[in-house]
Structure formats: C-alpha cells, structure tokens
Coordinates of C-alpha atoms in Angstrom, one line a residue:
Chain A
X1 CA 68.5 65.9 155.0
X2 CA 65.5 65.3 157.3
X3 CA 63.7 62.0 157.2
X4 CA 60.4 63.4 156.1
X5 CA 60.0 60.9 153.3
X6 CA 57.9 57.8 153.3
X7 CA 58.3 54.3 151.8
X8 CA 55.9 53.4 149.0
X9 CA 55.2 49.9 148.0
X10 CA 53.0 49.2 145.1
X11 CA 52.0 45.6 144.5
X12 CA 50.0 43.8 141.8
X13 CA 48.2 47.1 140.9
X14 CA 45.6 46.8 138.2
X15 CA 43.3 49.6 137.1
X16 CA 40.7 49.5 134.3
X17 CA 38.1 52.0 133.2
X18 CA 35.3 49.9 131.9
X19 CA 36.8 47.4 129.4
X20 CA 40.0 49.4 129.0
X21 CA 42.9 48.1 131.0
X22 CA 45.2 51.0 131.9
X23 CA 47.5 49.5 134.5
X24 CA 48.4 45.8 134.6
X25 CA 50.0 44.0 137.6
X26 CA 52.4 47.0 138.3
X27 CA 54.9 46.4 141.0
X28 CA 57.1 49.3 142.3
X29 CA 59.0 50.1 145.4
X30 CA 60.1 53.6 146.4
X31 CA 62.6 54.1 149.3
X32 CA 62.1 56.7 151.8
X33 CA 62.9 60.0 150.3
X34 CA 63.5 58.6 146.8
X35 CA 62.9 60.7 143.8
X36 CA 61.3 58.7 140.9
X37 CA 60.5 59.9 137.4
X38 CA 57.8 58.2 135.4
X39 CA 58.1 58.6 131.7
X40 CA 56.2 57.1 128.8
X41 CA 54.1 58.0 125.8
X42 CA 50.6 59.4 126.1
X43 CA 48.1 56.9 127.3
X44 CA 50.7 54.6 128.8
X45 CA 48.9 55.0 132.3
X46 CA 51.4 57.3 134.0
X47 CA 48.9 60.0 134.9
X48 CA 46.4 57.3 136.2
X49 CA 49.3 55.8 138.2
X50 CA 49.8 59.2 139.8
X51 CA 46.0 59.7 140.5
X52 CA 46.1 56.3 142.1
X53 CA 49.0 57.3 144.4
X54 CA 47.0 60.6 145.3
X55 CA 44.0 58.6 146.2
X56 CA 41.9 60.3 143.7
X57 CA 41.2 56.9 141.9
X58 CA 40.8 53.5 143.6
X59 CA 42.7 50.4 142.2
X60 CA 40.5 47.8 140.5
X61 CA 42.7 45.2 142.2
X62 CA 46.1 45.4 144.0
X63 CA 47.2 47.8 146.5
X64 CA 49.6 50.7 147.4
X65 CA 51.1 51.0 150.7
X66 CA 52.3 54.3 152.0
X67 CA 54.5 53.5 155.0
X68 CA 52.4 50.5 156.4
X69 CA 49.0 51.8 155.5
X70 CA 47.0 51.1 152.4
X71 CA 46.0 54.1 150.4
X72 CA 42.2 54.1 150.1
X73 CA 41.6 57.8 149.5
X74 CA 42.9 61.2 149.8
X75 CA 45.6 61.5 152.5
X76 CA 46.9 64.7 154.2
X77 CA 50.6 63.7 153.9
X78 CA 50.3 63.5 150.2
X79 CA 50.4 66.6 148.0
X80 CA 49.9 66.9 144.3
X81 CA 51.2 69.5 141.8
X82 CA 49.0 69.6 138.9
X83 CA 49.9 70.2 135.2
X84 CA 48.1 73.7 135.5
X85 CA 48.9 75.5 138.7
X86 CA 45.3 75.5 139.8
X87 CA 45.7 78.6 142.0
X88 CA 42.4 80.0 143.1
X89 CA 42.1 83.2 141.2
X90 CA 40.0 84.9 143.9
X91 CA 42.7 84.4 146.5
X92 CA 46.0 86.3 146.7
X93 CA 49.2 84.5 146.3
X94 CA 49.6 84.4 150.1
X95 CA 46.1 83.1 150.6
X96 CA 46.6 80.5 148.0
X97 CA 49.6 79.1 149.9
X98 CA 47.7 79.0 153.1
X99 CA 45.2 76.7 151.3
X100 CA 48.0 74.2 151.6
X101 CA 47.7 74.2 155.4
X102 CA 44.0 73.5 155.4
X103 CA 44.1 70.4 157.6
X104 CA 46.4 72.0 160.2
X105 CA 44.6 75.3 160.7
X106 CA 42.5 74.3 163.6
X107 CA 45.6 74.5 165.8
X108 CA 47.0 77.7 164.5
X109 CA 45.6 81.3 164.3
X110 CA 45.4 83.2 161.0
X111 CA 48.5 85.2 161.7
X112 CA 50.7 82.3 162.2
X113 CA 49.3 80.7 159.0
X114 CA 50.2 83.8 157.0
X115 CA 53.5 84.0 158.5
X116 CA 54.3 80.4 157.6
X117 CA 53.0 81.0 154.0
X118 CA 55.1 84.2 153.7
X119 CA 58.1 82.1 154.7
X120 CA 57.4 79.5 152.1
X121 CA 57.0 82.0 149.4
X122 CA 60.3 83.4 150.2
X123 CA 61.8 79.9 149.8
X124 CA 60.4 79.6 146.4
X125 CA 61.7 83.1 145.5
X126 CA 58.5 85.0 145.5
X127 CA 59.0 87.4 148.3
X128 CA 57.2 90.6 147.7
X129 CA 54.5 89.0 145.6
X130 CA 52.4 88.0 148.6
X131 CA 49.5 90.3 147.8
X132 CA 49.3 89.9 144.0
X133 CA 46.5 88.2 142.3
X134 CA 47.5 84.9 140.5
X135 CA 46.3 86.3 137.1
X136 CA 49.2 88.8 137.1
X137 CA 51.9 86.1 137.6
X138 CA 53.9 84.4 134.8
X139 CA 53.5 80.7 134.2
X140 CA 56.7 80.0 136.1
X141 CA 55.6 82.2 139.1
X142 CA 52.2 80.4 139.2
X143 CA 54.0 77.0 139.5
X144 CA 56.2 78.4 142.2
X145 CA 53.2 79.4 144.2
X146 CA 51.9 75.9 143.5
X147 CA 55.0 74.4 144.8
X148 CA 54.9 76.5 147.8
X149 CA 51.3 75.4 148.4
X150 CA 52.2 71.8 148.0
X151 CA 55.3 71.9 150.3
X152 CA 54.1 74.2 153.1
X153 CA 52.4 71.3 155.0
X154 CA 55.7 69.3 154.8
X155 CA 54.2 66.3 152.9
X156 CA 55.8 62.9 153.0
X157 CA 54.9 62.2 149.4
X158 CA 54.9 64.8 146.7
X159 CA 53.3 63.8 143.3
X160 CA 54.2 66.1 140.3
X161 CA 52.0 65.6 137.3
X162 CA 54.0 67.3 134.4
X163 CA 53.9 70.5 136.3
X164 CA 56.5 72.1 134.0
X165 CA 55.0 71.0 130.8
X166 CA 53.8 74.4 129.9
X167 CA 57.0 76.5 130.9
X168 CA 59.6 77.7 128.5
X169 CA 63.1 76.1 128.7
X170 CA 64.8 78.5 130.9
X171 CA 62.0 78.8 133.5
X172 CA 61.9 74.9 133.5
X173 CA 65.7 74.8 134.3
X174 CA 65.1 77.3 137.1
X175 CA 62.2 75.1 138.4
X176 CA 64.3 72.0 138.4
X177 CA 66.9 73.7 140.7
X178 CA 64.1 74.9 142.9
X179 CA 62.5 71.5 143.1
X180 CA 65.8 69.8 143.7
X181 CA 66.8 72.2 146.5
X182 CA 63.5 71.9 148.4
X183 CA 63.5 68.1 148.0
X184 CA 67.0 68.0 149.4
X185 CA 65.8 70.2 152.4
X186 CA 62.6 68.5 153.2
X187 CA 63.5 65.0 152.1
X188 CA 60.0 64.0 150.8
X189 CA 59.5 60.9 148.5
X190 CA 58.6 62.2 145.1
X191 CA 57.1 61.0 141.9
X192 CA 57.4 63.0 138.8
X193 CA 55.4 62.2 135.7
X194 CA 56.8 63.8 132.6
X195 CA 57.2 63.3 128.8
X196 CA 60.5 65.0 128.9
X197 CA 63.3 62.4 129.3
X198 CA 66.0 64.9 130.0
X199 CA 63.9 66.4 132.8
X200 CA 63.3 63.0 134.2
X201 CA 66.9 62.2 134.4
X202 CA 68.0 65.7 135.6
X203 CA 65.8 65.3 138.7
X204 CA 65.4 61.6 139.7
X205 CA 67.1 58.9 141.5
X206 CA 65.3 56.4 139.3
X207 CA 63.6 56.6 135.9
X208 CA 60.8 54.3 135.3
X209 CA 59.3 53.8 131.8
X210 CA 55.8 52.8 131.7
X211 CA 54.4 51.1 128.5
X212 CA 51.0 49.7 128.1
X213 CA 50.3 49.7 131.9
X214 CA 53.4 48.2 132.9
X215 CA 57.1 48.9 133.6
X216 CA 59.2 48.5 130.6
X217 CA 62.4 49.8 132.0
X218 CA 63.7 50.8 135.6
X219 CA 66.8 52.6 135.5
X220 CA 68.9 54.0 138.3
X221 CA 70.5 57.4 137.7
X222 CA 73.8 57.2 139.5
X223 CA 75.3 60.5 138.4
X224 CA 76.0 63.2 141.0
X225 CA 73.8 66.2 141.2
X226 CA 73.7 68.8 139.8
X227 CA 73.7 67.0 136.4
X228 CA 75.0 68.7 133.5
X229 CA 72.8 68.5 130.3
X230 CA 75.9 67.8 128.2
X231 CA 77.4 65.2 130.7
X232 CA 78.1 62.2 128.7
X233 CA 76.6 59.7 131.1
X234 CA 73.4 61.7 131.1
X235 CA 73.0 61.9 127.3
X236 CA 73.9 58.2 127.0
X237 CA 71.1 57.3 129.6
X238 CA 68.7 59.8 127.9
X239 CA 69.4 58.0 124.5
X240 CA 68.8 54.6 125.9
X241 CA 65.4 55.5 127.3
X242 CA 64.4 57.3 124.0
X243 CA 65.5 54.4 122.0
X244 CA 63.4 52.0 124.1
X245 CA 60.3 54.2 123.7
X246 CA 60.7 54.6 120.1
X247 CA 61.2 51.1 119.2
X248 CA 57.7 50.0 119.6
X249 CA 55.7 52.4 117.3
Chain B
X1 CA 46.7 123.6 123.2
X2 CA 45.0 122.4 120.1
X3 CA 45.3 118.8 121.3
X4 CA 43.6 119.7 124.6
X5 CA 40.8 121.4 122.8
X6 CA 40.2 118.5 120.5
X7 CA 40.1 116.2 123.5
X8 CA 37.4 118.2 125.2
X9 CA 35.4 118.3 122.0
X10 CA 35.9 114.5 121.7
X11 CA 34.7 114.0 125.4
X12 CA 31.6 116.1 124.7
X13 CA 30.8 114.5 121.3
X14 CA 28.3 112.0 122.8
X15 CA 26.4 114.7 124.6
X16 CA 25.9 117.1 121.7
X17 CA 22.8 115.4 120.3
X18 CA 20.8 114.9 123.6
X19 CA 21.5 118.4 124.6
X20 CA 20.5 119.9 121.3
X21 CA 17.3 117.9 121.3
X22 CA 16.5 119.1 124.9
X23 CA 17.1 122.8 123.8
X24 CA 14.8 122.3 120.7
X25 CA 12.2 120.7 122.7
X26 CA 12.2 123.7 125.2
X27 CA 12.1 126.3 122.5
X28 CA 9.4 124.5 120.4
X29 CA 7.3 123.9 123.3
X30 CA 7.5 127.3 124.9
X31 CA 6.6 129.1 121.6
X32 CA 3.8 126.5 121.0
X33 CA 5.3 125.2 117.8
X34 CA 4.6 121.9 119.2
X35 CA 1.7 121.5 121.6
X36 CA 2.8 122.1 125.2
X37 CA 0.0 120.0 126.3
X38 CA 1.5 116.9 124.7
X39 CA 5.1 118.0 125.1
X40 CA 5.5 120.1 128.2
X41 CA 8.7 122.0 128.1
X42 CA 11.5 120.4 130.2
X43 CA 11.5 123.4 132.7
X44 CA 7.8 122.8 133.3
X45 CA 8.6 119.1 134.0
X46 CA 11.2 120.2 136.6
X47 CA 9.0 122.7 138.1
X48 CA 6.3 119.9 138.5
X49 CA 8.9 117.6 140.0
X50 CA 9.9 120.2 142.7
X51 CA 6.4 120.9 143.6
X52 CA 5.6 117.2 143.9
X53 CA 8.6 116.7 146.0
X54 CA 7.6 119.6 148.2
X55 CA 4.1 118.2 148.8
X56 CA 5.6 114.8 149.7
X57 CA 3.6 113.0 147.1
X58 CA 6.6 112.1 144.9
X59 CA 8.6 110.8 147.9
X60 CA 5.7 108.7 149.0
X61 CA 5.2 107.1 145.6
X62 CA 8.8 106.5 145.1
X63 CA 9.3 104.8 148.4
X64 CA 6.3 102.6 147.7
X65 CA 7.7 101.5 144.3
X66 CA 11.2 101.1 145.8
X67 CA 9.8 98.9 148.6
X68 CA 8.0 96.8 146.2
X69 CA 10.9 96.4 144.0
X70 CA 13.4 95.5 146.7
X71 CA 11.0 93.0 148.5
X72 CA 10.2 91.4 145.3
X73 CA 14.0 91.1 144.4
X74 CA 14.7 89.7 147.9
X75 CA 12.0 87.0 147.7
X76 CA 12.3 86.1 144.1
X77 CA 16.1 86.5 143.9
X78 CA 16.4 84.5 147.2
X79 CA 14.3 81.7 146.0
X80 CA 16.2 81.6 142.6
X81 CA 19.5 81.8 144.3
X82 CA 18.8 79.0 146.6
X83 CA 17.2 76.7 143.9
X84 CA 20.2 77.4 141.7
X85 CA 22.5 76.5 144.6
X86 CA 20.9 73.3 145.5
X87 CA 20.3 72.2 141.9
X88 CA 24.0 73.2 141.0
X89 CA 25.5 71.3 144.0
X90 CA 23.5 68.2 143.9
X91 CA 23.0 66.7 140.5
X92 CA 20.1 64.4 141.7
X93 CA 18.0 67.4 142.7
X94 CA 19.0 69.2 139.7
X95 CA 17.7 66.3 137.6
X96 CA 14.4 66.4 139.5
X97 CA 13.8 70.1 139.5
X98 CA 15.7 71.8 136.6
X99 CA 13.4 70.7 133.8
X100 CA 10.2 72.0 135.6
X101 CA 11.8 75.2 136.4
X102 CA 12.9 75.7 132.9
X103 CA 9.3 75.0 131.7
X104 CA 7.8 77.6 134.0
X105 CA 10.6 80.0 133.0
X106 CA 9.1 80.0 129.5
X107 CA 5.8 81.5 130.5
X108 CA 6.0 85.3 130.2
X109 CA 5.4 86.4 133.7
X110 CA 3.6 89.4 132.6
X111 CA 1.0 87.3 130.9
X112 CA 0.0 86.3 134.3
X113 CA -1.3 89.7 135.3
X114 CA -5.0 89.0 134.7
X115 CA -5.0 85.7 136.7
X116 CA -2.7 87.4 139.4
X117 CA -5.4 90.1 139.9
X118 CA -8.0 87.5 140.3
X119 CA -5.8 85.6 142.9
X120 CA -4.5 88.5 144.8
X121 CA -6.6 91.6 143.9
X122 CA -4.6 94.7 143.2
X123 CA -2.9 95.0 146.6
X124 CA 0.7 94.6 147.4
X125 CA 0.8 90.9 147.1
X126 CA 0.1 91.0 143.5
X127 CA 2.9 93.3 142.6
X128 CA 5.5 91.7 144.8
X129 CA 4.5 88.2 143.5
X130 CA 5.0 89.5 139.9
X131 CA 8.2 91.0 140.5
X132 CA 9.5 88.0 142.5
X133 CA 8.5 85.8 139.5
X134 CA 10.3 88.1 137.1
X135 CA 13.6 88.2 139.0
X136 CA 13.7 84.6 140.0
X137 CA 14.6 82.9 136.7
X138 CA 17.6 85.1 135.7
X139 CA 19.1 84.5 139.0
X140 CA 18.3 80.9 139.2
X141 CA 19.7 80.2 135.7
X142 CA 22.9 82.0 136.2
X143 CA 23.5 80.7 139.7
X144 CA 22.9 77.1 138.4
X145 CA 25.2 77.7 135.4
X146 CA 27.7 79.4 137.5
X147 CA 28.0 76.5 139.9
X148 CA 28.0 73.7 137.3
X149 CA 30.9 75.4 135.4
X150 CA 33.2 76.0 138.2
X151 CA 36.5 74.5 137.0
X152 CA 36.6 70.8 138.2
X153 CA 40.4 71.2 138.6
X154 CA 40.0 73.6 141.4
X155 CA 37.6 71.4 143.1
X156 CA 40.0 68.4 142.8
X157 CA 42.7 70.5 144.0
X158 CA 40.7 71.6 147.1
X159 CA 40.0 67.9 148.0
X160 CA 43.8 66.9 147.7
X161 CA 44.6 69.8 149.8
X162 CA 42.2 68.8 152.5
X163 CA 39.3 71.2 152.3
X164 CA 36.1 69.9 153.9
X165 CA 32.8 70.0 152.0
X166 CA 31.9 73.5 153.6
X167 CA 35.3 75.0 152.9
X168 CA 35.0 73.6 149.1
X169 CA 31.8 75.6 148.9
X170 CA 32.8 78.8 150.6
X171 CA 36.4 78.9 149.2
X172 CA 36.0 77.4 145.7
X173 CA 32.5 76.8 144.4
X174 CA 30.7 80.1 145.5
X175 CA 33.5 82.5 144.5
X176 CA 33.9 80.6 141.2
X177 CA 30.3 81.0 140.5
X178 CA 30.0 84.6 141.6
X179 CA 30.8 86.3 138.2
X180 CA 28.0 84.4 136.8
X181 CA 25.6 85.1 139.6
X182 CA 26.3 88.8 139.1
X183 CA 25.3 88.6 135.5
X184 CA 22.0 87.2 136.6
X185 CA 21.5 89.9 139.3
X186 CA 22.0 92.7 136.9
X187 CA 19.7 91.2 134.3
X188 CA 17.2 90.7 137.2
X189 CA 17.4 94.4 138.2
X190 CA 16.2 95.3 134.7
X191 CA 13.3 93.0 134.8
X192 CA 12.4 94.1 138.4
X193 CA 11.8 97.6 137.2
X194 CA 10.1 96.6 134.0
X195 CA 7.7 94.2 135.8
X196 CA 6.9 96.8 138.4
X197 CA 6.2 99.5 135.8
X198 CA 3.6 97.2 134.1
X199 CA 2.2 96.0 137.3
X200 CA 1.8 99.5 138.8
X201 CA 0.3 100.9 135.6
X202 CA -2.2 98.3 135.2
X203 CA -3.5 97.7 138.7
X204 CA -2.4 99.8 141.6
X205 CA -3.5 102.5 143.9
X206 CA 0.0 103.9 144.7
X207 CA 3.5 104.0 143.3
X208 CA 5.1 105.8 140.4
X209 CA 3.2 103.8 137.8
X210 CA -0.1 104.8 139.6
X211 CA 1.1 108.3 139.7
X212 CA 1.5 108.3 135.9
X213 CA -1.8 106.5 135.3
X214 CA -3.7 108.9 137.6
X215 CA -2.1 111.9 135.7
X216 CA -3.3 110.6 132.3
X217 CA -7.0 111.1 133.6
X218 CA -6.1 114.8 134.2
X219 CA -4.0 115.2 131.0
X220 CA -1.1 116.0 133.3
X221 CA 1.6 115.1 130.6
X222 CA 4.2 116.7 132.7
X223 CA 3.6 114.3 135.5
X224 CA 3.7 111.3 133.2
X225 CA 7.0 112.3 131.7
X226 CA 8.3 113.0 135.2
X227 CA 7.3 109.5 136.1
X228 CA 9.0 107.9 133.2
X229 CA 12.2 109.8 134.0
X230 CA 12.2 108.6 137.6
X231 CA 11.7 105.0 136.5
X232 CA 14.8 105.4 134.2
X233 CA 16.8 107.1 137.1
X234 CA 15.9 104.4 139.5
X235 CA 16.8 101.7 137.0
X236 CA 20.1 103.4 136.2
X237 CA 20.8 103.8 140.0
X238 CA 20.2 100.0 140.7
X239 CA 22.4 99.1 137.9
X240 CA 25.3 101.4 139.1
X241 CA 24.9 100.1 142.6
X242 CA 25.2 96.4 141.3
X243 CA 28.2 97.4 139.3
X244 CA 29.9 98.8 142.3
X245 CA 29.3 95.8 144.4
X246 CA 30.4 93.7 141.5
X247 CA 33.7 95.4 141.2
X248 CA 34.4 95.3 144.9
X249 CA 33.5 91.6 145.1
X250 CA 35.3 90.5 141.9
X251 CA 38.4 92.6 142.2
X252 CA 40.6 89.5 141.6
X253 CA 38.9 89.2 138.2
X254 CA 41.1 90.5 135.3
X255 CA 38.3 92.5 133.9
X256 CA 37.9 94.4 137.2
X257 CA 41.5 94.7 137.9
X258 CA 43.0 98.1 138.0
X259 CA 46.2 97.6 136.0
X260 CA 48.7 100.2 136.6
X261 CA 49.8 101.7 133.3
X262 CA 53.4 101.5 132.6

C-alpha cells in the first residue's frame, strides 16, 4: 500500500448558515489512509461537513488541517465524488476522465493525458467505453467514470458524497468492491457520506454518526475485509448504529 | 410486395396535395379558366426565372439580399451573443442591462421603419440596421438564458477539479449553453429574412424585395411570385445550414445522437 493518504485534523469546527447552526464544535481526526464513513439522518450536517472538507464552504469558526495546512479553499489534492456523477455530457468518457488531470496538464501533452485516462478507465472496468458519450452509460458506469476522474490525479483525500445512493443493490456491491480495491492500491484518506449503514460498515475503518451537528457515536470497525453482509459482528454493529439513530425521533 | 407498394404510397402521401394543386394551377392558368395575368402558370414562372438568371439580374439581386441578411445577422447576432454572454456570466452587469434590453425588445422593430428611413435614408445602413435589430434579441435572450441555466453542479465539479475560469467557460459554460444559443439562432434566421423582405419591399433600390416591388409596377406577376419563392428557398436553406451545424456541434446531445438500432 502506497502512503498516498494524508492526515486530517478537524478542531472546534462550527458552521452556521444565517441563524441556523449546522455543525457545532466538531472534533475529528483521520489517520493517514483511513477510511471514515459518516452516517446520520438528513439534515444532520454530514453533507455540509464534506463540503467544508472539500473547501467549497468556509468554516464559521474552527479549522480543518490537511497534513499541516489549513483548508481555506479548493485544493488540488482533494477530490470529490458527487451524488450525481456530474459527467460533462459534451465530452466523451475518456475526455471526462482527462478533466481530472486539469491542474497537471501543463506538464504533459494531450497524448500522454489520454493514455493515462485510458489506463484509469481500464482500472475501473470500462475498457472499450472510451469514446462513448456519457448519456448512453448506465448509472453504475457513470459513477465508475466519475471515480476514474476523481482518482486519476492520485488525490490524497477522496470525499464521497453519497455517490452510490441512486444505484441498484447489485451495482452498489460491485462499486463497493471497486472502491475498496482502488483505496487499497492508492492508499488515499477517504470520507464517505451515506445514509446506508451497511454500506458505511462494509467500507470503512471507522463509522461516525452525526447528530445535530455533532458526533454522537464513533465506532471502529475491526472486522477483516471483505466483510460479509451476514457476518454476525457486522450485523451486530449495524444494529447498534441503527438503534442509536432511531432512539431520538 | 404489397407491403412495399403501400410504403411507397405512404411516403408519397404528403406530396399528393401540393403536386395536384400545382397541376391544377398549370391547367387552369394555361386555358385561362383563371386569369394568367394574376396567376401565371408555373411553367411561365420557371421560364422567367431562367431568363432572369441568364441576364444576371436575379443573381445580382439575390447576392445583395444575401449580403444584407448575413451582415445584419453578423452584427445583430454578434452584439446579442456578446451581451447575452456578459450578462449571463456576470450577475452585476446582468442586473444593470437586462431590464433595459428587455424593454427595447418589446418594441416591434418593424415599427421603426419610418424613423429608420428618416435617420438613414433608404440605403444599405437602414436595412442592415433593421435586420441587426431583428436578430439581436432572440440570440440575446437565448444566450443569456442558456448561460444562466447551465447546471451549477457541473460548474462546482469543474472548480473542485481545478479548472481555471477560462477553462470553466470554454469547457463547461459555453458547451452547456450551446443548445439554447442554437434555438436563438434558428429563430433569428426566420426573423432575418422576414425583416429583410419588409425592409426591401418598402424602401430599396435593389434586392429581391425591390425586384418584386418593381415588377408590380409592370404587372409582372410571374416575377413577383418568383421573388416570393426565392425568399422561401433562401429561408429554408438558412434553416437547413443551421440544422446541420447544430447536429454537428451537438452530437453529444441525446436528441442528435445516432442510436444504432438493435
């Protein structure tokens, strides 16, 4: 495993929109290469937290350190996978992946970029689809392209904002395996926001439950990967998280 | 066999009526059942067309009309496109200019003909001004709208993936607005010919419209009908060209995609 990941330190993070306090005194540390899932009900602030990590929003108070630097805006070593794939419909699949190399392209010529993108597409299992338009791809294929676009620049931090929410169950499982494989290969630090507790447990080293803008639960997932869906420990952990979410209704 | 025959019949169905009408027109007019002075037979119109073409007169007027149309489109369309671009990209200038432009848009530009004649006389400037004014607004409105409605998600994605403002524009905003801009262009092409017809008919000393008005003085209905047909053909031609460019540029768009039939 390469040491591509980066250490993240969130301290005393507050975020409010107008009078509405979304995140309150949030503290969280992620080790280099750690995979953290963030779960919670709608409106618990998990998406806002991810946008702060991405540098798309600025904290009201508090700070986030990436490595030793404070996040103040969009950074090139951070990549986001959105809920919708957000592939540009006027670019081919390959060209969409090349978009992921935007910052590095001054150094390389077009041919090299395309070769890199083709290689990345092969890694996500889309060899042969290079010249298709995104609109002919299935939902799962689109997210694979988005994943290739996110990872082609070898980011240190990958943020996943419910990217599998719209996929069917089988495609989801496939994507889990793919994300896990690429995470092992590249070793980036990852944050996954999801409302699917079993997905959170299947992928992460730690599951963090957010509630009213703060951490309500922070569980380490000790089980070996790949984790079976019917594994006793997994289901137990899943039940524990769900119980905690449900008790406050 | 029967199926093939019926499919030929089906394909020719839309043409039956116009062809029948043309034949009736030819017969009635030739045998003076209707006055050939008012309705010269189609063959006579074709003959007139050929002789005008040979004398070079038709070519001269057509070139002048096309020149006016294209120059007007270039000026008006260019201004409309630029204004749409700037107002769409920068909310502040949009706020400053858009209301004013929308107010001017509500003036029927053909109503300006009398004052335009006073301002510019009946020379080229007047016609090109009117055409420019006519095509400006559809292109402006659709460019503005196209740019404002580009999916914000794409722009956010572009920012996260490190595109600079110029790349954001050329790779995301402009291609995203293009379908809407083409709608404006095609609408403008219709207005371009319409404006030119009116302008040339009322105040001109050359062009297809002038040719028709001049023919009226000599009761040359064949020349008038020929002019009308040429206008129609030019309009159709412009639309076809726009359609081809559109299909080439927007080949990623699902509605232009050639889907292989399975």
